[in-house]
PDB file of C-alpha atoms in Angstrom:
ATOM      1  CA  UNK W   1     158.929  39.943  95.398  1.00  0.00           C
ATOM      2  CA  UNK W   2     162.025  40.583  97.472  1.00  0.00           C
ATOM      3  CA  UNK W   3     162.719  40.499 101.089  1.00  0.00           C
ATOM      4  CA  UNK W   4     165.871  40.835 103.422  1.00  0.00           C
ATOM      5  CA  UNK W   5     166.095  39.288 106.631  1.00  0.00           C
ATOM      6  CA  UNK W   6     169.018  40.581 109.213  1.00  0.00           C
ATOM      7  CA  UNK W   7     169.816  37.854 111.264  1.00  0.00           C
ATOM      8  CA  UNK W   8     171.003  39.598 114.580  1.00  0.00           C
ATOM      9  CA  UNK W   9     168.668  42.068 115.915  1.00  0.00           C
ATOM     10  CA  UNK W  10     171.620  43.289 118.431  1.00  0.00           C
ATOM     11  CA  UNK W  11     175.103  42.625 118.166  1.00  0.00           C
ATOM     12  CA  UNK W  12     177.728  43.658 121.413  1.00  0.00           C
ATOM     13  CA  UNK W  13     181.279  44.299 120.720  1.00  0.00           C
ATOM     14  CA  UNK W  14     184.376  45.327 122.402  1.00  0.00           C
ATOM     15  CA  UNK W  15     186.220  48.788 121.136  1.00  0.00           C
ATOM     16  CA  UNK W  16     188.750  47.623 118.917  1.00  0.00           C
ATOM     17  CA  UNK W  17     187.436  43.740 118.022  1.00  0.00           C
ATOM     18  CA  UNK W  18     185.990  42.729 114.839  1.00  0.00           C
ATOM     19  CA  UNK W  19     182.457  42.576 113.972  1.00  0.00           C
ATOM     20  CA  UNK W  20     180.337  40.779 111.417  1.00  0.00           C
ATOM     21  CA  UNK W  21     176.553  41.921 110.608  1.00  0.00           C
ATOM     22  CA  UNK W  22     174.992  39.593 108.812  1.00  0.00           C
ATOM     23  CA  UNK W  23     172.352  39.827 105.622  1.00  0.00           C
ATOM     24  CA  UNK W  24     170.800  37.515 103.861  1.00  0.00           C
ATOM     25  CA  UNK W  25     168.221  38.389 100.791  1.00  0.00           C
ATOM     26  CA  UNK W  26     165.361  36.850  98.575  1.00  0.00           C
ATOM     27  CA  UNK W  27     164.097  37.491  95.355  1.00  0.00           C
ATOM     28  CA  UNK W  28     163.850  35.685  91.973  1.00  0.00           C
ATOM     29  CA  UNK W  29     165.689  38.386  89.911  1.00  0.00           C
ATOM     30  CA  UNK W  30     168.596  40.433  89.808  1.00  0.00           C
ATOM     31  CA  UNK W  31     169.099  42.980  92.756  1.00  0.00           C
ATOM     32  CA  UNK W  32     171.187  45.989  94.101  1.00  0.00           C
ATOM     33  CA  UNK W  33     172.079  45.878  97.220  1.00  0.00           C
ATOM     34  CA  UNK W  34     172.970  48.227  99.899  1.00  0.00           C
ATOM     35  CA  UNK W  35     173.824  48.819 103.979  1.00  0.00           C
ATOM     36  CA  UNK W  36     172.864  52.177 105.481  1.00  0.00           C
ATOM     37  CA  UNK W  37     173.708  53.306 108.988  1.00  0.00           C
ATOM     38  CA  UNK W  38     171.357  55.264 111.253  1.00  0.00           C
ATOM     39  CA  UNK W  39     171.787  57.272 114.202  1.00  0.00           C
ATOM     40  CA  UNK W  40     169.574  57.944 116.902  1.00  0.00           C
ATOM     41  CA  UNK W  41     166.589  60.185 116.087  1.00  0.00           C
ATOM     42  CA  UNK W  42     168.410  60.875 112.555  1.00  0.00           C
ATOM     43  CA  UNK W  43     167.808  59.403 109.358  1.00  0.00           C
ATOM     44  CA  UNK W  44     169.750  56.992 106.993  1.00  0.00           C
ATOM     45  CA  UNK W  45     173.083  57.253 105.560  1.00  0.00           C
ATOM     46  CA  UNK W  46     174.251  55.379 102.723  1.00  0.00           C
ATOM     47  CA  UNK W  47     177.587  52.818 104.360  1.00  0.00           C
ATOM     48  CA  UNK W  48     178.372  50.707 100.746  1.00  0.00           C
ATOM     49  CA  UNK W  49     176.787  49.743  97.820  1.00  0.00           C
ATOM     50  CA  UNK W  50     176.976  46.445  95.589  1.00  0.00           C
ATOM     51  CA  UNK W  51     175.791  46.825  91.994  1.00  0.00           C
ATOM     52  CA  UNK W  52     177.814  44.829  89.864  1.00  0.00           C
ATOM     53  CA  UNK W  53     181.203  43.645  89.355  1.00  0.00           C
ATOM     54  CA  UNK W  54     183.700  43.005  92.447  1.00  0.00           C
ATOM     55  CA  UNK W  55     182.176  41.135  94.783  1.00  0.00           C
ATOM     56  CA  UNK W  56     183.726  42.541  97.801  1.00  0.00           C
ATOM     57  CA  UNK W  57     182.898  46.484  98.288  1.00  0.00           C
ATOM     58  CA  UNK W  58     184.364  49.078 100.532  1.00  0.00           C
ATOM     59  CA  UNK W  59     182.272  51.844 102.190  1.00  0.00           C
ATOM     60  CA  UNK W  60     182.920  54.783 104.696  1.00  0.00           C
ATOM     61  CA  UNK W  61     184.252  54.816 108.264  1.00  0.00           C
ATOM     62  CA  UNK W  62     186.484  51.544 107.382  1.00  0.00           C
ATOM     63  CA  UNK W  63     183.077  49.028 106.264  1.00  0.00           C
ATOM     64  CA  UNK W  64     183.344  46.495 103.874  1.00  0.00           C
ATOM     65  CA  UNK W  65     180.617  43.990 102.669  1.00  0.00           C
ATOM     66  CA  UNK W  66     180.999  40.668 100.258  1.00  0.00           C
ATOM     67  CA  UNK W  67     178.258  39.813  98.134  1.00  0.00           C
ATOM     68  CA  UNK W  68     177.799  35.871  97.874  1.00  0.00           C
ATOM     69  CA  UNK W  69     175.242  34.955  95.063  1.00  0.00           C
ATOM     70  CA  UNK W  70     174.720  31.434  95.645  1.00  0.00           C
ATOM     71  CA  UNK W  71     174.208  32.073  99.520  1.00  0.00           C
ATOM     72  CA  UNK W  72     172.213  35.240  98.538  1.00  0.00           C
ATOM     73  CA  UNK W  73     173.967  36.925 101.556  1.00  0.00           C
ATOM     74  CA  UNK W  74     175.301  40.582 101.844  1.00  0.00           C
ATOM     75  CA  UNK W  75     177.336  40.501 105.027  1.00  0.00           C
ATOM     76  CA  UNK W  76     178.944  43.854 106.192  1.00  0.00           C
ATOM     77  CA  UNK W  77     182.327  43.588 108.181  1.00  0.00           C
ATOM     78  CA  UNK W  78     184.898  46.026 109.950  1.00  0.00           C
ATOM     79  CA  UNK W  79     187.918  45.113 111.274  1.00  0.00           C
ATOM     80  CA  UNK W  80     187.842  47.245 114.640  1.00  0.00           C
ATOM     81  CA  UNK W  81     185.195  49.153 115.497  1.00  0.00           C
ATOM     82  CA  UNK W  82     185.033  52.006 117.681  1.00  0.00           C
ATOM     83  CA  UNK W  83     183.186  53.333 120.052  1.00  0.00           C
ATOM     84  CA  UNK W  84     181.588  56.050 117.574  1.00  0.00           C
ATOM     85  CA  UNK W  85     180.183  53.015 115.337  1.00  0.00           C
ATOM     86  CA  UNK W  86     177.581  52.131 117.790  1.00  0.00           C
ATOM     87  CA  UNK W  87     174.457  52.731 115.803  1.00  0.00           C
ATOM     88  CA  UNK W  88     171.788  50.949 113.860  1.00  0.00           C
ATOM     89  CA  UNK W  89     172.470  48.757 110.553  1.00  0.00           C
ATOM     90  CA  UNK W  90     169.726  48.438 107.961  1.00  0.00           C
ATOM     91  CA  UNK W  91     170.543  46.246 105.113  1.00  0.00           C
ATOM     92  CA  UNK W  92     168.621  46.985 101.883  1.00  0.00           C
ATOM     93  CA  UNK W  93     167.898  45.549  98.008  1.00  0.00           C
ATOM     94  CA  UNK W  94     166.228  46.686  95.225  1.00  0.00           C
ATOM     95  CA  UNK W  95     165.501  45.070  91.968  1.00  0.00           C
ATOM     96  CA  UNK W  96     167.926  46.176  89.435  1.00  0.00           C
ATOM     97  CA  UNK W  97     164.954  46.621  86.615  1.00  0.00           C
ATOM     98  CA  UNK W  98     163.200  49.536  88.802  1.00  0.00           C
ATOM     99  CA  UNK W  99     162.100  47.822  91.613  1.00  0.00           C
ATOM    100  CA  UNK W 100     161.426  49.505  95.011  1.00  0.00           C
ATOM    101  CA  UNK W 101     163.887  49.514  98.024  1.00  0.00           C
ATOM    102  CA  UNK W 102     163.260  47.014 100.872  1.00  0.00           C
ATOM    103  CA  UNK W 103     164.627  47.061 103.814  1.00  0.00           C
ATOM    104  CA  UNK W 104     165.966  44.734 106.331  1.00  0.00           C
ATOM    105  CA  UNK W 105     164.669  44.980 110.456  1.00  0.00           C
ATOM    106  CA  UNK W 106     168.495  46.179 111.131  1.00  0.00           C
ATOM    107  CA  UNK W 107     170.892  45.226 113.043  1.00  0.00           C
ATOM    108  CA  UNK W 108     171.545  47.644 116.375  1.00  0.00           C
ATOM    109  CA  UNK W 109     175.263  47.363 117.129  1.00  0.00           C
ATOM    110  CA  UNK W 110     176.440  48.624 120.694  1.00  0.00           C
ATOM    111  CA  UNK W 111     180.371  49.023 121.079  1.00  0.00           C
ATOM    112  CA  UNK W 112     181.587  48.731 124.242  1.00  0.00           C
ATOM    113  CA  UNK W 113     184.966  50.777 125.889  1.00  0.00           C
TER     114      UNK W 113
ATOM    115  CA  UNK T   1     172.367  73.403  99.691  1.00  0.00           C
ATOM    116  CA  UNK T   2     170.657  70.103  98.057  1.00  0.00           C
ATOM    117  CA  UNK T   3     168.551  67.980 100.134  1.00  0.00           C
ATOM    118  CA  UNK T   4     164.876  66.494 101.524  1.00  0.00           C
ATOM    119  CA  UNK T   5     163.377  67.828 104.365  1.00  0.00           C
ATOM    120  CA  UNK T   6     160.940  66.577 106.749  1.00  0.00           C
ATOM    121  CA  UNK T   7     158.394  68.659 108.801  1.00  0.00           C
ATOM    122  CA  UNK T   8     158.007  68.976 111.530  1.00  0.00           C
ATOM    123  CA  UNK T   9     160.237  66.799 113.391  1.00  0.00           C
ATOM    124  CA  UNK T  10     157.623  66.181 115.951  1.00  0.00           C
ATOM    125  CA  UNK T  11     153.915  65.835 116.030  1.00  0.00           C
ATOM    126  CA  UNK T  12     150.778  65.505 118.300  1.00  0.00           C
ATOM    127  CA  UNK T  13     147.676  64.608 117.168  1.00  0.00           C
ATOM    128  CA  UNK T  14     144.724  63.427 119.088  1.00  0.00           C
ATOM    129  CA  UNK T  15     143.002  60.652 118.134  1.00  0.00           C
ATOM    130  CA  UNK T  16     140.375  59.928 115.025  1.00  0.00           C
ATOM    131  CA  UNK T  17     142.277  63.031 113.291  1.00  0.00           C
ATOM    132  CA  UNK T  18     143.546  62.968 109.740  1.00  0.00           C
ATOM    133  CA  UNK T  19     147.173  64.451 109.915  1.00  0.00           C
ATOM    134  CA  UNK T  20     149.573  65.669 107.189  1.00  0.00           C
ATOM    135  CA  UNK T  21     153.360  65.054 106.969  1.00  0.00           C
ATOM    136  CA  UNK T  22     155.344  66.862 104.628  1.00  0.00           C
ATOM    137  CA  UNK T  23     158.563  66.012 102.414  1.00  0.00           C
ATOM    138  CA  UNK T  24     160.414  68.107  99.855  1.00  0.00           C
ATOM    139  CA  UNK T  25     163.407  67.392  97.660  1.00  0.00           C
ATOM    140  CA  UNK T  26     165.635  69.438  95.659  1.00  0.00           C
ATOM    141  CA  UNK T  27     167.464  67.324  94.127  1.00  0.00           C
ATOM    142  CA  UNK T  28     165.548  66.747  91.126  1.00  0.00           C
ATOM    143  CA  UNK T  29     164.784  62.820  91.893  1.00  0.00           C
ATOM    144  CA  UNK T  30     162.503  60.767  90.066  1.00  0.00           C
ATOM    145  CA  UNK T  31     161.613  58.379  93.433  1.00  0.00           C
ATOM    146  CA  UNK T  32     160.112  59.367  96.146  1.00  0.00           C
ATOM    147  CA  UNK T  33     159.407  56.950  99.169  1.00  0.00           C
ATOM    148  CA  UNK T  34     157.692  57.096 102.616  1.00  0.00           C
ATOM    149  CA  UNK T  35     158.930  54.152 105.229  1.00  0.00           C
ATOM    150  CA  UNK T  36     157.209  53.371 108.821  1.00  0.00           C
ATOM    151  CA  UNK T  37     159.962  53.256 111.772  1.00  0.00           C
ATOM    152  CA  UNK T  38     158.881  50.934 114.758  1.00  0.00           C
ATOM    153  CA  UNK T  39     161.351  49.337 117.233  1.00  0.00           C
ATOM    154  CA  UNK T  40     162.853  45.482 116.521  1.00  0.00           C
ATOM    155  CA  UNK T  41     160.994  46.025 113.021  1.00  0.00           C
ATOM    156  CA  UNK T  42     163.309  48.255 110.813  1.00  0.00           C
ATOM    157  CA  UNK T  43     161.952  50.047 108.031  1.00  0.00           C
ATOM    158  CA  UNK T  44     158.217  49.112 106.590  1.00  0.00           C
ATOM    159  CA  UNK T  45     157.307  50.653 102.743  1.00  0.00           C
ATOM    160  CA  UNK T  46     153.921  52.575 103.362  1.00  0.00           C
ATOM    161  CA  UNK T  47     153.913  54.240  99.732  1.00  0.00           C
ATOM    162  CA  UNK T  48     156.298  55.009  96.995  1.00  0.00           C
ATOM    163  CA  UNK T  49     156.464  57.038  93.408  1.00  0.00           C
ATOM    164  CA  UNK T  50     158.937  56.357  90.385  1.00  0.00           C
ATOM    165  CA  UNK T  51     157.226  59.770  88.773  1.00  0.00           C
ATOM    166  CA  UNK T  52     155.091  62.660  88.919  1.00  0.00           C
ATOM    167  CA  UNK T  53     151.294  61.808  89.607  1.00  0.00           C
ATOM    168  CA  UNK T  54     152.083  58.234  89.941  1.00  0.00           C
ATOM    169  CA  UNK T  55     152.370  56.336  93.089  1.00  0.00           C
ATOM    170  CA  UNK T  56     152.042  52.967  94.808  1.00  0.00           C
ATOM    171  CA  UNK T  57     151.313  50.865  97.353  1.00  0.00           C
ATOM    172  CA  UNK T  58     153.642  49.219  99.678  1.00  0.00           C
ATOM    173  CA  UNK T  59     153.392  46.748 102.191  1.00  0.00           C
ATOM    174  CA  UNK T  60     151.123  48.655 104.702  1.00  0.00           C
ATOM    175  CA  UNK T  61     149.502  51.154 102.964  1.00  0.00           C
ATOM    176  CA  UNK T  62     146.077  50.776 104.778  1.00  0.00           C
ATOM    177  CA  UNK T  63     145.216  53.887 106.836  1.00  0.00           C
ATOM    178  CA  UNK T  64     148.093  55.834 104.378  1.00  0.00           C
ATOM    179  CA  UNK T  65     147.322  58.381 101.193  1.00  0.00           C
ATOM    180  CA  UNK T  66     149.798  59.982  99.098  1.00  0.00           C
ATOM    181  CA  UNK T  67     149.650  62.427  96.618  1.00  0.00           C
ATOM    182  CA  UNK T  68     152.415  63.325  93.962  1.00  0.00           C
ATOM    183  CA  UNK T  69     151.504  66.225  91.903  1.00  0.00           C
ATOM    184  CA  UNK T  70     154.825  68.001  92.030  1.00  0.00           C
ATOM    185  CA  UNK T  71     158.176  66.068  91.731  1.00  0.00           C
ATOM    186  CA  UNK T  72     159.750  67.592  94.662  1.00  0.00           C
ATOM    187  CA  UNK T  73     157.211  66.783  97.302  1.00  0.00           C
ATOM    188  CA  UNK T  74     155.441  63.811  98.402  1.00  0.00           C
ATOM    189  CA  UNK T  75     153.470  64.076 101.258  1.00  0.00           C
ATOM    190  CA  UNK T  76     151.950  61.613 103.258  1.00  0.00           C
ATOM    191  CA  UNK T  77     148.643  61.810 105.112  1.00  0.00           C
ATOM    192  CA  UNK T  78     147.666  59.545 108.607  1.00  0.00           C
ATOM    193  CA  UNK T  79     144.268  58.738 108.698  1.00  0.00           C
ATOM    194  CA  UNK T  80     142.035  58.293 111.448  1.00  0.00           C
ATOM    195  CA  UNK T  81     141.761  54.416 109.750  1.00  0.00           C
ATOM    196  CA  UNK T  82     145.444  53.781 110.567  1.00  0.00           C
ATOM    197  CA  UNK T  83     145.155  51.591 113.823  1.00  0.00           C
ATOM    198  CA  UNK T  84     148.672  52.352 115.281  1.00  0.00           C
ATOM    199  CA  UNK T  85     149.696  55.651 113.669  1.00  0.00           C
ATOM    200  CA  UNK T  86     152.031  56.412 116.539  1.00  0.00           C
ATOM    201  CA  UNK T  87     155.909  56.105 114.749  1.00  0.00           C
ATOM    202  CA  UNK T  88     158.679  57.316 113.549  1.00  0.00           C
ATOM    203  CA  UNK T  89     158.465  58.366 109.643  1.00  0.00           C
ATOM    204  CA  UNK T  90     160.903  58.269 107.224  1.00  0.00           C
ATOM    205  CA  UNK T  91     160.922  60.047 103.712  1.00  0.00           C
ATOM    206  CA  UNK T  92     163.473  58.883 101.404  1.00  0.00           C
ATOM    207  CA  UNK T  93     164.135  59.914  97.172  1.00  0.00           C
ATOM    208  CA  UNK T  94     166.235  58.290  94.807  1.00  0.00           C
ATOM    209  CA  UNK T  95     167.061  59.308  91.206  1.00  0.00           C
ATOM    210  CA  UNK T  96     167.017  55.303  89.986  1.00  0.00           C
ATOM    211  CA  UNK T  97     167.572  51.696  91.163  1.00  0.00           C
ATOM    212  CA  UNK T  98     171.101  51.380  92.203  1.00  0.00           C
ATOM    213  CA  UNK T  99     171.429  54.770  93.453  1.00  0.00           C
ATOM    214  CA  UNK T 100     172.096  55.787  96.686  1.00  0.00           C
ATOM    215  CA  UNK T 101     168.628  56.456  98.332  1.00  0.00           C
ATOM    216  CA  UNK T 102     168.467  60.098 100.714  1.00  0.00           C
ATOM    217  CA  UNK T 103     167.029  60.368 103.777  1.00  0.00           C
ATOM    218  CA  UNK T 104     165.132  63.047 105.107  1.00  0.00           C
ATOM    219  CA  UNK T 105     165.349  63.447 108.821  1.00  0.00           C
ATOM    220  CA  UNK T 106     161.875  62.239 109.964  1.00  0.00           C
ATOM    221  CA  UNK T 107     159.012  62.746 111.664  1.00  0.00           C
ATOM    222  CA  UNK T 108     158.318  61.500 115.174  1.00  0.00           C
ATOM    223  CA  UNK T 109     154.511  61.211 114.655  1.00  0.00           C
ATOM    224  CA  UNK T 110     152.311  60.301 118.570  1.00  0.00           C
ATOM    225  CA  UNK T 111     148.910  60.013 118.698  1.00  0.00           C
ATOM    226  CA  UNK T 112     147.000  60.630 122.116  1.00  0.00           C
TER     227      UNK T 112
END
């Protein structure tokens, strides 16, 4: 069976600094893996997506995310956030042969003017 | 316009009663998922269904039932055995692994 574990529950930023949310998975087989952002009181939207191939993806709103097999991590970046990114950060996997979606306990990130 | 939809947002129910929350797709998805939203614990599987009158158990299905008969809805039903029913609940579908799962926009279920 899978599982994800987010490693920051919270994460405070400055407007305009860079910020790393951090992912680590675990499962025996192959997996897809995802990050989804959600608002308050709203529900998830898809950020990036890692199936196969490059290991570095690029999202919406200026995320990208690396996908490091032998450290079975997923972290998402940005360069400079803004104030509009504060939100919460679910990281996800799935096995690639059908497998249901997990997901992570997210990651709430507050950015601060 | 194609979508899932949750209803209703919000929901009362007094204790000991069985409750009903509803979720409908139109995007012709095979997957349909419900997830259990409780603060500093992200999002718990409760049930999910790769097809039509076929469904299973996720990681805290007790107090939970699902039903599947139609591939556009999946709704979930709260029993009065569900401890802590008081949460927010998210309905998701997805046409196949690796595809980007869509969220409905939940249900804020309390229980008095």
């Amino acid at each position: 069976a899978q599982s994800v574990t987010q490693l920051d529950s919270q994460v405070p930023v400055f407007e305009e600094a860079p910020v790393e949310l951090r992912c680590n998975y675990s499962s025996s087989v192959s997996v897809y893996l995802f990050w989804y952002v959600q608002y308050p009181n709203q529900g998830l939207q898809l950020l990036l997506k890692y199936l196969s191939g490059s290991t570095l993806v690029k999202g919406i709103n200026g995320f990208e995310a690396e996908f490091n097999k032998s450290q079975t991590s997923f972290h998402l970046r940005k360069p400079s956030v803004h104030i509009s990114d504060t939100a919460e950060y679910f990281c996800a996997v799935s096995e690639t042969k059908g497998g249901k979606l997990i997901f992570g306990q997210g990651t709430e990130l507050s950015v601060k003017p | 316009d194609g979508g899932i939809t949750q209803s209703p947002k919000y929901l009362f129910r007094k204790e000991g009663q069985n409750v009903t929350l509803s979720c409908e797709q139109n995007l012709n998805h095979d997957a349909m998922y419900w997830y259990r939203q409780d603060p500093g614990q992200g999002l718990r599987l409760i049930y999910y269904s790769q097809i039509v009158n076929d469904f299973q158990k996720g990681d805290i299905a007790e107090g939970y039932s699902v039903s599947r008969e139609k591939k556009e809805s999946f709704p979930l039903t709260v029993t009065s055995a569900q401890k802590n029913p008081t949460a927010f609940y998210l309905c998701a579908s997805q046409q196949g692994g690796g595809t980007e799962a869509f969220f409905g926009q939940g249900t804020r279920l309390t229980v008095v």
